[in-house]
Each structure stands twice: as C-alpha cells, then as structure tokens.
Short mmCIF file of C-alpha atoms and ligand atoms in Angstrom, two decimals:
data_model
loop_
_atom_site.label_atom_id
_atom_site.label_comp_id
_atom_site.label_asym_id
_atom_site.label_seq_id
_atom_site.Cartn_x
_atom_site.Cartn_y
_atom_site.Cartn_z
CA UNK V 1 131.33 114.39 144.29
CA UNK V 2 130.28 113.61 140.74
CA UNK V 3 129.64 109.75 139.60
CA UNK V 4 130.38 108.40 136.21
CA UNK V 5 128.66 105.57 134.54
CA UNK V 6 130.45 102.76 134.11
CA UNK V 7 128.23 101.33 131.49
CA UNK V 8 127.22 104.11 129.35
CA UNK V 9 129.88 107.58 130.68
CA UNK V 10 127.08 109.42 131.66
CA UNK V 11 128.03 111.92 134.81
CA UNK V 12 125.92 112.43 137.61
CA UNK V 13 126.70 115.92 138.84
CA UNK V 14 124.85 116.67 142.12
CA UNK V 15 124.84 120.08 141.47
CA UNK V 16 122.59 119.80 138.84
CA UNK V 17 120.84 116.64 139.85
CA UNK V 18 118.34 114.69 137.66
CA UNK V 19 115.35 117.04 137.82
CA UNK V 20 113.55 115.15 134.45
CA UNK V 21 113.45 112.46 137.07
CA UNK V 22 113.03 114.40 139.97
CA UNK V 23 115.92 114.77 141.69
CA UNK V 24 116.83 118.12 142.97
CA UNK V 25 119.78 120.39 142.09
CA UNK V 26 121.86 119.46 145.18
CA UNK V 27 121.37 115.94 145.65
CA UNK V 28 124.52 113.99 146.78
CA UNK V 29 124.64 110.84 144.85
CA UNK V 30 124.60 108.55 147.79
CA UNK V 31 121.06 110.13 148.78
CA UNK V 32 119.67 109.63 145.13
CA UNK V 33 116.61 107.01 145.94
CA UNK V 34 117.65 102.88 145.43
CA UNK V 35 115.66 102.80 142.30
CA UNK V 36 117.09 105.93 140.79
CA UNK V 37 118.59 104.50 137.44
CA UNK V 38 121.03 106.17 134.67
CA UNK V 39 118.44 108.42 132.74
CA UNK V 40 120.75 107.49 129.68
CA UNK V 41 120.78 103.52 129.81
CA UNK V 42 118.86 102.85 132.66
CA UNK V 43 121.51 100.76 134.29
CA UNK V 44 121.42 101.29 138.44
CA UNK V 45 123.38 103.17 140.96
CA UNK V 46 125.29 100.10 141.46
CA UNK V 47 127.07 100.57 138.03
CA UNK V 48 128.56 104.01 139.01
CA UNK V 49 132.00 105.19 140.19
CA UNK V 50 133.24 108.39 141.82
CA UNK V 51 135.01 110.72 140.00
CA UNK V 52 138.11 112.30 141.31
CA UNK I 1 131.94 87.56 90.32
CA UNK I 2 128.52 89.55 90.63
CA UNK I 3 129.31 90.95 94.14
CA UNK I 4 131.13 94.42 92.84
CA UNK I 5 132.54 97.11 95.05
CA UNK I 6 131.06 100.62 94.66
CA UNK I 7 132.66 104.00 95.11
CA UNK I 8 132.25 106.43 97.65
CA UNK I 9 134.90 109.09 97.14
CA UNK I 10 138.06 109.17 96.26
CA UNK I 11 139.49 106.47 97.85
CA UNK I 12 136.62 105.39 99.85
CA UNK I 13 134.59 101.92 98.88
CA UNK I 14 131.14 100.55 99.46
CA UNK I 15 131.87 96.91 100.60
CA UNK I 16 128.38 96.35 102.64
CA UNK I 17 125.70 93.09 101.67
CA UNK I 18 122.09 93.70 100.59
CA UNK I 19 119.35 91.87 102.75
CA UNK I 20 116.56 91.84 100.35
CA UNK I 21 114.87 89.20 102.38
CA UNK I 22 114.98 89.89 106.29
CA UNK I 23 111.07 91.02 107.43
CA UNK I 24 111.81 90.67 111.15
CA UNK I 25 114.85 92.65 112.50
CA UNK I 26 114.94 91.71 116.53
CA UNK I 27 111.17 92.42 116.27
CA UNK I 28 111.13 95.25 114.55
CA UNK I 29 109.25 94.81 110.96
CA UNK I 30 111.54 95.70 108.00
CA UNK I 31 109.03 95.74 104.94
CA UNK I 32 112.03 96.72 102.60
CA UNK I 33 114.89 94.57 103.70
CA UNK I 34 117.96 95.94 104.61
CA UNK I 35 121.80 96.49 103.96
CA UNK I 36 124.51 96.30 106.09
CA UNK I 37 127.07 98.64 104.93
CA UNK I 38 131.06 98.48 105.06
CA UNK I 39 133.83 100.69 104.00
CA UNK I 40 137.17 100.04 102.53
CA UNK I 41 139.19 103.10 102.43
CA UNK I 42 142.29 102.31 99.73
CA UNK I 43 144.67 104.54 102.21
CA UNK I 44 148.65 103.99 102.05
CA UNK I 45 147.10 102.24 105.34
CA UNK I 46 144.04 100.05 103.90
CA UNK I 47 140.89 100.58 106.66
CA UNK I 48 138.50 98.10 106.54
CA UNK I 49 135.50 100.13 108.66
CA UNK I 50 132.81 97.43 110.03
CA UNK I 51 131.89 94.63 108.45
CA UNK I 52 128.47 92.73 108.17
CA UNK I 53 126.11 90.05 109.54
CA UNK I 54 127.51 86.74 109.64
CA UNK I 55 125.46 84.85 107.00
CA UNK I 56 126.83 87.89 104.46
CA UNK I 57 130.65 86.86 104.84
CA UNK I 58 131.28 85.61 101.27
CA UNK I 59 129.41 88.67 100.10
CA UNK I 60 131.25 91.18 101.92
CA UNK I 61 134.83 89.13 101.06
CA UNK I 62 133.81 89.05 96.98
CA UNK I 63 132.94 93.24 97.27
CA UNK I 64 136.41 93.91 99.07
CA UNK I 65 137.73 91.21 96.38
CA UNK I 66 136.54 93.34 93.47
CA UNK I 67 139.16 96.29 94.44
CA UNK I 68 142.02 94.91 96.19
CA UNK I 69 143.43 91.37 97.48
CA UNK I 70 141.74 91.38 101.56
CA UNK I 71 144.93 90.46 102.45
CA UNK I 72 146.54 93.81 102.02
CA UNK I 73 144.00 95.25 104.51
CA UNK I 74 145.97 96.84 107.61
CA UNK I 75 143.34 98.16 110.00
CA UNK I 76 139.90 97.12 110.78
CA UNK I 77 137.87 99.56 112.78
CA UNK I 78 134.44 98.86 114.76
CA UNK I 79 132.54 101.56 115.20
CA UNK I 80 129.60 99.57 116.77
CA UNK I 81 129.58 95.81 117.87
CA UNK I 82 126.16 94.95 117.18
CA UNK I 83 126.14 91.35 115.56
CA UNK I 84 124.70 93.05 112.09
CA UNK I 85 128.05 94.48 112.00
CA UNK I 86 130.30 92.47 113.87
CA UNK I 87 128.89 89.08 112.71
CA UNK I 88 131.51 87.96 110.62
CA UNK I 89 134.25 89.73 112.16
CA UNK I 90 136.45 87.08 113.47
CA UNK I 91 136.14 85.33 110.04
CA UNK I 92 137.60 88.66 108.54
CA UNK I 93 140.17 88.90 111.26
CA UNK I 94 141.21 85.26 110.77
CA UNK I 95 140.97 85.50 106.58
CA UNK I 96 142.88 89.40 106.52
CA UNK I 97 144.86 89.12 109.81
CA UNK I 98 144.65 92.92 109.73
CA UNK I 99 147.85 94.58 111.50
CA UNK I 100 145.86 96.48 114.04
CA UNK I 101 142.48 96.20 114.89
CA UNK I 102 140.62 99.37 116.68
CA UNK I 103 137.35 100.19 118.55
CA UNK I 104 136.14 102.80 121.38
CA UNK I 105 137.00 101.81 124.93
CA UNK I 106 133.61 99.93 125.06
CA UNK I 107 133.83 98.24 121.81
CA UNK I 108 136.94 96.37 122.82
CA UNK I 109 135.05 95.52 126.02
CA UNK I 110 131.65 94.68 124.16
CA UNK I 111 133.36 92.72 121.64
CA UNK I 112 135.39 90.63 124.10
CA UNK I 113 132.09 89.73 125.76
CA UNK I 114 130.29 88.79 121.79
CA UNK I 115 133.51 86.58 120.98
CA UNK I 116 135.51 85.92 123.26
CA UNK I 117 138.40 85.43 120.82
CA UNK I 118 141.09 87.40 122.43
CA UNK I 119 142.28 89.10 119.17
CA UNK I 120 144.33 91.98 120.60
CA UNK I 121 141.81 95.43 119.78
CA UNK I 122 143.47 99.16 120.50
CA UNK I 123 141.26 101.85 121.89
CA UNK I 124 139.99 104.92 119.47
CA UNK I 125 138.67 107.77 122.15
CA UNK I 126 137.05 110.98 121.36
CA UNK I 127 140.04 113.31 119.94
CA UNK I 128 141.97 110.79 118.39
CA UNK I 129 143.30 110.61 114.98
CA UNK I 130 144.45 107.24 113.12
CA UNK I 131 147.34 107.90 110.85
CA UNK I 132 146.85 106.22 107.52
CA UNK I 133 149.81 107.29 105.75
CA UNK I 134 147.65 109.98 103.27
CA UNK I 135 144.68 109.96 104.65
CA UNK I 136 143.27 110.15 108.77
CA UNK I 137 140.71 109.45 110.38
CA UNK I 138 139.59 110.95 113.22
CA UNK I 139 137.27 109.59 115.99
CA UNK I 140 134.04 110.52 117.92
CA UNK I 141 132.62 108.47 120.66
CA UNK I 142 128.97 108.97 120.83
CA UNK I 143 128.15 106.45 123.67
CA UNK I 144 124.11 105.41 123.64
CA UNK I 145 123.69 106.35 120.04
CA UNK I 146 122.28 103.67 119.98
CA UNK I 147 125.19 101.26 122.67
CA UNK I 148 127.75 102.22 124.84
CA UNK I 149 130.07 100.95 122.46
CA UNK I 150 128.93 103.45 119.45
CA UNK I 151 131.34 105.39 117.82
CA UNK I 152 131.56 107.75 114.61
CA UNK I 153 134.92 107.94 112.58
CA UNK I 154 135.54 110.44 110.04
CA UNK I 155 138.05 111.32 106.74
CA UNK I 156 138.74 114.74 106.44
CA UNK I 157 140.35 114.49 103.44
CA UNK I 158 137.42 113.36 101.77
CA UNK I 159 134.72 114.96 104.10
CA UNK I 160 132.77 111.76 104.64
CA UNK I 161 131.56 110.41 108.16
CA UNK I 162 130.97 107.02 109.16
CA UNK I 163 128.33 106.67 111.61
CA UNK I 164 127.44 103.39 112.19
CA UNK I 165 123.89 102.97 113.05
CA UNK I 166 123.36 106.58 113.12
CA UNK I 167 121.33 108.24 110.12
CA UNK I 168 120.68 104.74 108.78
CA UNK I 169 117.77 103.23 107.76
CA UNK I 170 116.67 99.41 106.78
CA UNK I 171 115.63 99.94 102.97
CA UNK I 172 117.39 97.33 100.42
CA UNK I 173 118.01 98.62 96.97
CA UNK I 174 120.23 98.11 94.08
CA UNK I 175 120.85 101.79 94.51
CA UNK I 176 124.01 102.60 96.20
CA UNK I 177 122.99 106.62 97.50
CA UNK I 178 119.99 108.32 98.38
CA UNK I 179 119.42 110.78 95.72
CA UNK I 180 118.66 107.45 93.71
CA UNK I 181 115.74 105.87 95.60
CA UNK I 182 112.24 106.68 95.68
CA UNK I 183 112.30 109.56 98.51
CA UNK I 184 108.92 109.04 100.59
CA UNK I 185 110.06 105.63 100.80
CA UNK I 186 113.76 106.87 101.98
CA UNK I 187 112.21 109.52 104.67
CA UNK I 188 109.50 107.04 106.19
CA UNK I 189 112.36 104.43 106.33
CA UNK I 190 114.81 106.95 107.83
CA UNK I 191 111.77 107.93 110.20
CA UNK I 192 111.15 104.40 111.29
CA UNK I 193 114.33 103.15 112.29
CA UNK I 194 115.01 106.46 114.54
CA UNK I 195 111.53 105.89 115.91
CA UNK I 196 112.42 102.25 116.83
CA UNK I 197 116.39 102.80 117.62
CA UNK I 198 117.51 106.24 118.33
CA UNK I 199 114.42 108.05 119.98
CA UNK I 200 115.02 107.11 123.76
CA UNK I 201 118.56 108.84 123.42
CA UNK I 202 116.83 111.77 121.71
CA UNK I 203 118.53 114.40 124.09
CA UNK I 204 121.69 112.94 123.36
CA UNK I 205 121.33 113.53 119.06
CA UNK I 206 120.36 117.13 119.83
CA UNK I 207 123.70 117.61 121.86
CA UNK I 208 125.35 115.59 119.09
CA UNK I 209 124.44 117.66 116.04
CA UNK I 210 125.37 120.70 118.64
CA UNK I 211 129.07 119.37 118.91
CA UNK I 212 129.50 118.00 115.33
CA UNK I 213 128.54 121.54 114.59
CA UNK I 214 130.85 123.14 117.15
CA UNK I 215 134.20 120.50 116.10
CA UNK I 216 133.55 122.46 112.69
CA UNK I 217 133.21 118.77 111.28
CA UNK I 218 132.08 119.57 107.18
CA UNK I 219 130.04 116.86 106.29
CA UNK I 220 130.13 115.75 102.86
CA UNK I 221 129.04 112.12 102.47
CA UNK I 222 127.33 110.26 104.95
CA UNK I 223 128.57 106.97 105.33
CA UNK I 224 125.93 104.90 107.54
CA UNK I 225 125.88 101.29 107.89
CA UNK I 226 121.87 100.36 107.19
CA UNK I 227 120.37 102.43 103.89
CA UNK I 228 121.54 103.98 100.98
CA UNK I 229 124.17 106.42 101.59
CA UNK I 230 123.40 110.75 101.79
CA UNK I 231 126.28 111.91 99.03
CA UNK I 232 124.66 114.66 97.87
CA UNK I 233 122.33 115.96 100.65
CA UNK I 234 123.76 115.15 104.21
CA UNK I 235 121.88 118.25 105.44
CA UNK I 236 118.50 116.46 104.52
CA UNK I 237 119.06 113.66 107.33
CA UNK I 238 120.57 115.75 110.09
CA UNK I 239 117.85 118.26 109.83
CA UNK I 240 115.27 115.68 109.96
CA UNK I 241 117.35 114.20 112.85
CA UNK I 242 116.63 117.33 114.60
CA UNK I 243 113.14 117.33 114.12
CA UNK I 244 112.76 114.39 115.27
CA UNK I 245 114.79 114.52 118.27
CA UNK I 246 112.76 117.63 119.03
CA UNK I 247 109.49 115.47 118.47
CA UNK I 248 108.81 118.42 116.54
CA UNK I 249 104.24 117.18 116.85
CA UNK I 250 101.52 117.45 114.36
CA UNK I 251 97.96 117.29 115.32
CA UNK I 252 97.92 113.89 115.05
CA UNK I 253 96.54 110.98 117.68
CA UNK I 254 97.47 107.58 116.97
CA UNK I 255 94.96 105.21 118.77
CA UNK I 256 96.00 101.61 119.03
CA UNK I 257 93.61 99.05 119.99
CA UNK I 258 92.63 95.56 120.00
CA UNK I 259 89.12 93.61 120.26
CA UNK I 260 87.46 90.54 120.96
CA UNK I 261 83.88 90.96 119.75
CA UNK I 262 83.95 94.07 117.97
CA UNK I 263 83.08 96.36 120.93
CA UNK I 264 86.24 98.28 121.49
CA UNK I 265 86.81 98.41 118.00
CA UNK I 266 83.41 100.07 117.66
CA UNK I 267 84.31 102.46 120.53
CA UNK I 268 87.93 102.81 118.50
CA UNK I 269 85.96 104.27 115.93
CA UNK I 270 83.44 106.73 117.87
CA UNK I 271 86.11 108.17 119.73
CA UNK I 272 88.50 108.31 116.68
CA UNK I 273 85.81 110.42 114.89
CA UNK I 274 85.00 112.60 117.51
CA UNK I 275 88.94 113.52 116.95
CA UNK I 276 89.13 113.98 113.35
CA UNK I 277 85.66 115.76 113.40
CA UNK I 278 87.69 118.30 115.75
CA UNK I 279 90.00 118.37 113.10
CA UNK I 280 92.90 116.22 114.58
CA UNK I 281 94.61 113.61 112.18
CA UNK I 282 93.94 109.97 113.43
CA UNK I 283 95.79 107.19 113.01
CA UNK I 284 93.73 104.20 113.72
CA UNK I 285 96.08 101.07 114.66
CA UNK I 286 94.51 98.00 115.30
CA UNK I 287 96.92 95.14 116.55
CA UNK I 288 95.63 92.33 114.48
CA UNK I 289 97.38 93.93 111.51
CA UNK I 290 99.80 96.33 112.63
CA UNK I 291 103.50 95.91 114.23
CA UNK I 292 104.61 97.60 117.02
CA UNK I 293 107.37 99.36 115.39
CA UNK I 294 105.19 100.67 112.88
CA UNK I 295 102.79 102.20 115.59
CA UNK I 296 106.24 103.75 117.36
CA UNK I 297 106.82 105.16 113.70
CA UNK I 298 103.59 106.65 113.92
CA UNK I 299 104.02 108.07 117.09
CA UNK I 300 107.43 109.84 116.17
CA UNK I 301 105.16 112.67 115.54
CA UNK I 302 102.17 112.41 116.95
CA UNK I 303 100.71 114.52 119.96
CA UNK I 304 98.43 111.88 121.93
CA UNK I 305 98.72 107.94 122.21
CA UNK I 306 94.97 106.34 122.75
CA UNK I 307 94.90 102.88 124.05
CA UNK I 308 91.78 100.59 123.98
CA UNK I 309 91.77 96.69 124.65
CA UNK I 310 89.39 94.82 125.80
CA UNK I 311 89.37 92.98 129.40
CA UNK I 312 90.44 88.96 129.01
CA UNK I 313 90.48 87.22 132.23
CA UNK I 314 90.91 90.24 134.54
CA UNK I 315 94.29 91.44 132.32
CA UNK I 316 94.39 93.59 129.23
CA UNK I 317 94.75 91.61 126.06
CA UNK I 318 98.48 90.45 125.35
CA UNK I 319 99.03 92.41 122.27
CA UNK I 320 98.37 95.51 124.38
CA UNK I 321 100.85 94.48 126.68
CA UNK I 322 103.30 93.67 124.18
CA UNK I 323 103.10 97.24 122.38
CA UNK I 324 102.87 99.01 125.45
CA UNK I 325 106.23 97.60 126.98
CA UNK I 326 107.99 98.36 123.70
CA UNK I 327 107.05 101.72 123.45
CA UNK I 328 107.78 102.48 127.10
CA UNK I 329 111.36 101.42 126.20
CA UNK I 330 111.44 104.37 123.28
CA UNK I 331 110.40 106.61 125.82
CA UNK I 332 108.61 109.27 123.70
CA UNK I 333 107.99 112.32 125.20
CA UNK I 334 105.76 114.76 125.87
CA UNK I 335 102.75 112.74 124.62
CA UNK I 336 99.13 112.90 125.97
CA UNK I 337 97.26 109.83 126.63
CA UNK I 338 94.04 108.27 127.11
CA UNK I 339 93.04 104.66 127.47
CA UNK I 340 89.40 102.60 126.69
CA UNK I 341 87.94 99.28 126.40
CA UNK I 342 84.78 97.26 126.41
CA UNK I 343 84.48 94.88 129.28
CA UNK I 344 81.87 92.30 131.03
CA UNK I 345 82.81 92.17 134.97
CA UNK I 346 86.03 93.37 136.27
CA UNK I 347 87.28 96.15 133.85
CA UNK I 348 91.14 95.57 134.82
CA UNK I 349 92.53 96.34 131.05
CA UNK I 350 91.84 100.17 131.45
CA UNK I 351 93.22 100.54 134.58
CA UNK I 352 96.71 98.39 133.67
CA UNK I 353 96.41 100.30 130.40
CA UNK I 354 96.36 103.92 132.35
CA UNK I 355 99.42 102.53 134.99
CA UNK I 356 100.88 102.09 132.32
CA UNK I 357 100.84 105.13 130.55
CA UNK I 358 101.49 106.82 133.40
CA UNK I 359 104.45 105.12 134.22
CA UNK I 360 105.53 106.08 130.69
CA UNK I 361 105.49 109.52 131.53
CA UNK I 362 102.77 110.59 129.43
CA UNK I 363 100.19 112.78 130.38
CA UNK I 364 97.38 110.82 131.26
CA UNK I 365 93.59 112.85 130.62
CA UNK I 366 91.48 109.98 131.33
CA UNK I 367 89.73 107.17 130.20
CA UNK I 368 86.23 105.49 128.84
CA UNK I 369 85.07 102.03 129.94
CA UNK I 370 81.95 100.59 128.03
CA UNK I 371 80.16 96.90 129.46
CA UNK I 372 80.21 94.51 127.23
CA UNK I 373 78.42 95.79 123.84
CA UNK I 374 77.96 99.56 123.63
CA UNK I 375 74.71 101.43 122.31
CA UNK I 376 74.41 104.63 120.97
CA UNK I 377 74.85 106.32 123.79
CA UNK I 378 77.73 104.68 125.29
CA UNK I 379 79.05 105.43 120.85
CA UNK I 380 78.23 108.67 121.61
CA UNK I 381 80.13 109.05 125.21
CA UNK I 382 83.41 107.77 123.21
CA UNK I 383 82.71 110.22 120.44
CA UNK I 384 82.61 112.91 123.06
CA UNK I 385 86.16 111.91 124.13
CA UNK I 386 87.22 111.84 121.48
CA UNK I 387 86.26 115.74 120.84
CA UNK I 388 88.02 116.29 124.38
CA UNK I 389 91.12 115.23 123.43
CA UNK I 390 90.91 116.90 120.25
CA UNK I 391 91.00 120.12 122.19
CA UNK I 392 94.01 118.79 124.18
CA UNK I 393 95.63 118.22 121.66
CA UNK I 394 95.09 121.55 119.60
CA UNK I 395 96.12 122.99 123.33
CA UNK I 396 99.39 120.98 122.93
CA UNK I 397 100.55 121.65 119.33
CA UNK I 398 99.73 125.06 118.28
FE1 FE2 H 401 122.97 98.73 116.29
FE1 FE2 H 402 122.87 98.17 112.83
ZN1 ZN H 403 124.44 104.81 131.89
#
C-alpha cells in the first residue's frame, strides 16, 4: 500500500522504495526503519497516511 | 505620494516594497537588500496576489493606492505564507475585506496556524482555474518549493507566472525588471538565494521545469516575489534553474576553515595551493569574515567541500559547527570532502568534522591532522593533499 505525506504530499510507493536512502524496491512501508524520514521534508513516518 | 505602482502587462501591477536596508534575512546575509513583491491584476475581478512583510504595510497600501481605491479589490491569493509575504495580510484583509480570499490546501492550513484569525480562505489545487470575469488564473501547487504551502498561479491571457519564492532573488533596486540591473550582480543574487532556499528540493525543480514544460505553460513574464522581475528573458532563469538543480560542477574546491593561532590557517593555505597548483579553482573561506550562506553560494557549484578547524576543548570550533549544520540542511550533492586542523592533545575537531561530512552524504577521501604549529614538512604533507584531491576532483568533473 502506498503512504502519502501529510505534511509535504510526497508518496511513498513500496514498489519503488527510497533507494537514495537505501531502501529497497519492495519495501512495505511499515518495514521502512523508525528513523526513515520523508526524503522531501524530512518529517517522520509518523506524519504519513495510507492511501486507498 | 512617492510610493507609485508599476506595470507589468496589460492589466497586471507591481505593488511589492523595497528593503534597501535588511543585511540579515533569518541568517542568511543579504548584501543588497531585498524586495518583497505583490501583484494587483486590474481584472473585472481585482486579484490582489501576496502581499508583503509587515513593517511594509503603508508601502504596499500607497502602491495599490496609486492605481485603484484597495477597496475595490475582490480576491486576495497566497501563493506562499511565509511572514515576508503574509506579514501584513490580516491588515489588508481587515482594510480591503476582499470577497474571497484563496490559497493551496496547505496555505489555508499554514496560515491558520501564523494568525489564527479565522478569516474564511478557499482552497486553489493543482488544475484549478479562478474566474476573473476577463482574465483567469490558473493554479499549480508545487509543495516544498521552498514549504508545503507553495504554490504558483498563472494569467494566460497575459502569459505571466507568479511564483512566489521561486526564481527570486534578494537584490533591492529602483529598477522594476531584470534587463535593467547590473547582470553579474542579478545572476550571483539569483545563484545565492537558490543555494540558500531551493537547493535541498533540487530534484523537485528538475521535475518542475519537466511539467511546466509538459502543461505547455508559455512563459512570458516572470512574476517572483524577491528581485527584479524576468520580462524579457524568462528563459535566462529557468535555464540557470536547471543548472543548478543539476549541480551542473566546475573544478572548483571551496575550503572553509577557521583558526586560533594561525596554524590551520597556514595548513588552509598549503593544502589550498597544492589544489590550484593541480589546476583546481579554490575558494578559500575563512569564517572570521565570511557567512555561511555565502560559502553555500560557493558551493552551488563546486566539486569538493574542505573543512579545517582547529581543536578547542576537545570539540571543533563553533563556527565550524555552525556552517556545517547549515549546509547539511541544503543537502548538496554529490560533493567530495576532506577535513583538517591543527591541534595540541586530543584532535576531536577532525574527527566531528569527518562524522559530519559523512553524515552529509558527501564523499569523504580523508583527512590531515597537524600538532600544534606545523613545519615545513607537516606544510608540505597538506600541500600534498591538497594535489590528491585535485586529482579527485579532475576524476569527478571532467
Ligand atoms: Fe519563503
Ligand atoms: Fe520569500
Ligand atoms: Zn514530506
């Protein structure tokens, strides 16, 4: 499922991951790391939402 | 009245205040003042488009004065709620009581949480078009250039786009438009502020200019809110914005450095000769008399960051610390790095420097650490270095 955030509307897409911050294509987002922040405004996993 | 409107396009006004005075712009070191630029389009529907710092109120009200009575203004539009451009904005709402007021999704939210004034504010997304009677404006969210709450607005009718911070620059002049200022001052302005505001959403400008270009979006006038404004060659700033975004490099190190008794400066300058002797362009920066954002302009297109300091019980000195945290936040890329310093026991300031750098992303070749005063050997170890990195660096940019 992808995640939008709240703060900034950057989508995480698991498919693709976040490899500039090395996460692997194929992460889920609730296995991204605790300190895994929004590579556009840094904000944390805290401040995302699914998307449907 | 002195304060005069000045004309855009057809129907479009200058409103904006000059800041000939400001130096210090939330840390950031604005040599040539600023503006703060508005925009009163004189549509069957008159759009007031931003509005300017606080202490600029009377200014902004005498400009919008010199056209039309503020009171026939229907619409006020945010497109960014940074305080420089939202400062007076519930005097304006309060002196115009505008029909409708608009902003993105996150402006409304962002503005709530600057004011708190409850003046009702209607969402502008991505797609929309306002309806001004003759004219429209259409509207492009462009979240995190540079807040969530950022958005651009634009009048086809007249082909000019208003992009808030975006292409803007803080250079005061009596000058209303680009062509009419001196133009290495213009382009080292232009470069500093997207050194110091725009480049940590770098990837984010490249997609921009992709989409603007994609929307089939003609750009005629720039309309920014800091700067003179691009009427005649809009081109000029958006291809520099893609350079820059790029980090398009020269072969250029910037080493930035400070010193207690001389010894790290010496070693600033062995190692910074070794580089330009391998014919690399240094910039030498030493803290005493240089601010951090002009080192970040520096380093907009430079290949390798070099950072010396001294050791001052156990930590690097503070003025390292402060430029390094800053220019983690701009989060340049692809940058090599290197740190060095003169020390007389523990030698922590390297090592903080190179966690540092590290945690920056950059990549990190090594480092030089001299006791206390170094001789002409120790000179000649830095010069070495700095030969080293030369090669690096010629590696990097070919
Ligand atoms: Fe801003
Ligand atoms: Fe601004
Ligand atoms: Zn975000």
């Amino acid at each position: 499922m992808k995640y939008v955030c709240n703060v900034c509307d950057y989508v995480y897409d698991p498919i693709e991951g976040d490899p500039d911050n090395g996460i692997a294509p194929g992460t889920p987002f609730a296995d991204l790391p605790d300190d895994w922040v929004c590579p556009l405004c840094g904000v944390g996993k805290e401040d995302f939402s699914p998307v449907d | 009245m002195s304060f005069k409107a000045v004309r855009v396009s057809d129907s479009v006004y200058w409103v904006g205040a000059v800041d000939w005075s400001i130096r210090d712009f939330h840390g950031y070191s604005t040599h040539h003042g600023t503006t703060y630029n508005a925009f009163l389009i004189l549509a069957d529907k008159v759009t007031l488009i931003d509005t300017v710092k606080k202490p600029f109120y009377p200014e902004l009200m005498a400009r919008i004065a010199s056209v039309i009575d503020p009171a026939r203004i229907d619409y006020l539009i945010s497109n960014h709620s940074e305080l420089d451009h939202t400062g007076c904005l519930p005097e304006v709402v309060a002196a115009v009581k505008p029909e409708r007021i608009f902003a993105s999704p996150k402006g409304i939210q962002a503005l709530d949480q600057h004011f708190h004034a409850g003046f009702p504010i209607e969402p502008l997304r991505t797609g929309d078009t306002l309806d001004l009677g003759n004219r429209h404006l259409q509207c492009l969210e462009t979240s995190m250039l540079h807040w969530p709450d950022s958005m651009f607005t634009y009048l086809p009718e007249e082909r000019v786009l208003f992009s808030q911070d975006a292409f803007g620059m803080h250079l005061a002049s009596s000058e209303r438009f680009a062509d009419e200022v001196n133009q290495d001052v213009l382009e080292y302005e232009a470069a500093k502020y997207y050194a110091n505001i725009l480049m940590p959403y770098s990837p984010l400008i490249l997609k921009l200019i992709d989409t603007v270009g994609k929307l089939g979006i003609e750009i005629g006038i720039i309309a920014q809110d800091h700067g003179p404004l691009f009427r005649k060659s809009p081109d000029f700033i958006i291809s520099r914005y893609a350079q820059w975004a790029r980090r398009d490099m020269k072969r250029k190190a910037v080493v930035v450095y400070d010193t207690m008794w001389q010894s790290t400066a010496a070693m600033a300058n062995a190692l910074s000769d070794g580089m330009s002797a391998s014919s690399v362009s240094v910039r030498q920066m030493h803290l005493a008399g240089s601010h951090r954002s002009d080192i970040a302009t520096e380093l907009l297109d430079a290949a390798a960051l070099i950072v010396g300091s001294p050791t001052l019980n156990n930590n690097m000195f503070p003025s390292v610390a402060d430029v390094l945290v800053y220019l983690k936040g701009l989060k340049p890329k692809n940058l090599i790095s290197a740190a060095f310093g003169s020390y007389g026991w523990g030698g922590e300031a390297v090592r903080q420097i190179r966690d540092l750098l590290t945690e920056m992303g950059t990549a990190y070749s090594g480092d030089v650490r001299i006791k206390y005063v170094p001789d002409s050997a120790a000179l000649d170890e830095c010069y070495s270095f700095g030969v080293s990195l030369a090669d690096q660096v010629k590696g990097a940019v070919s």
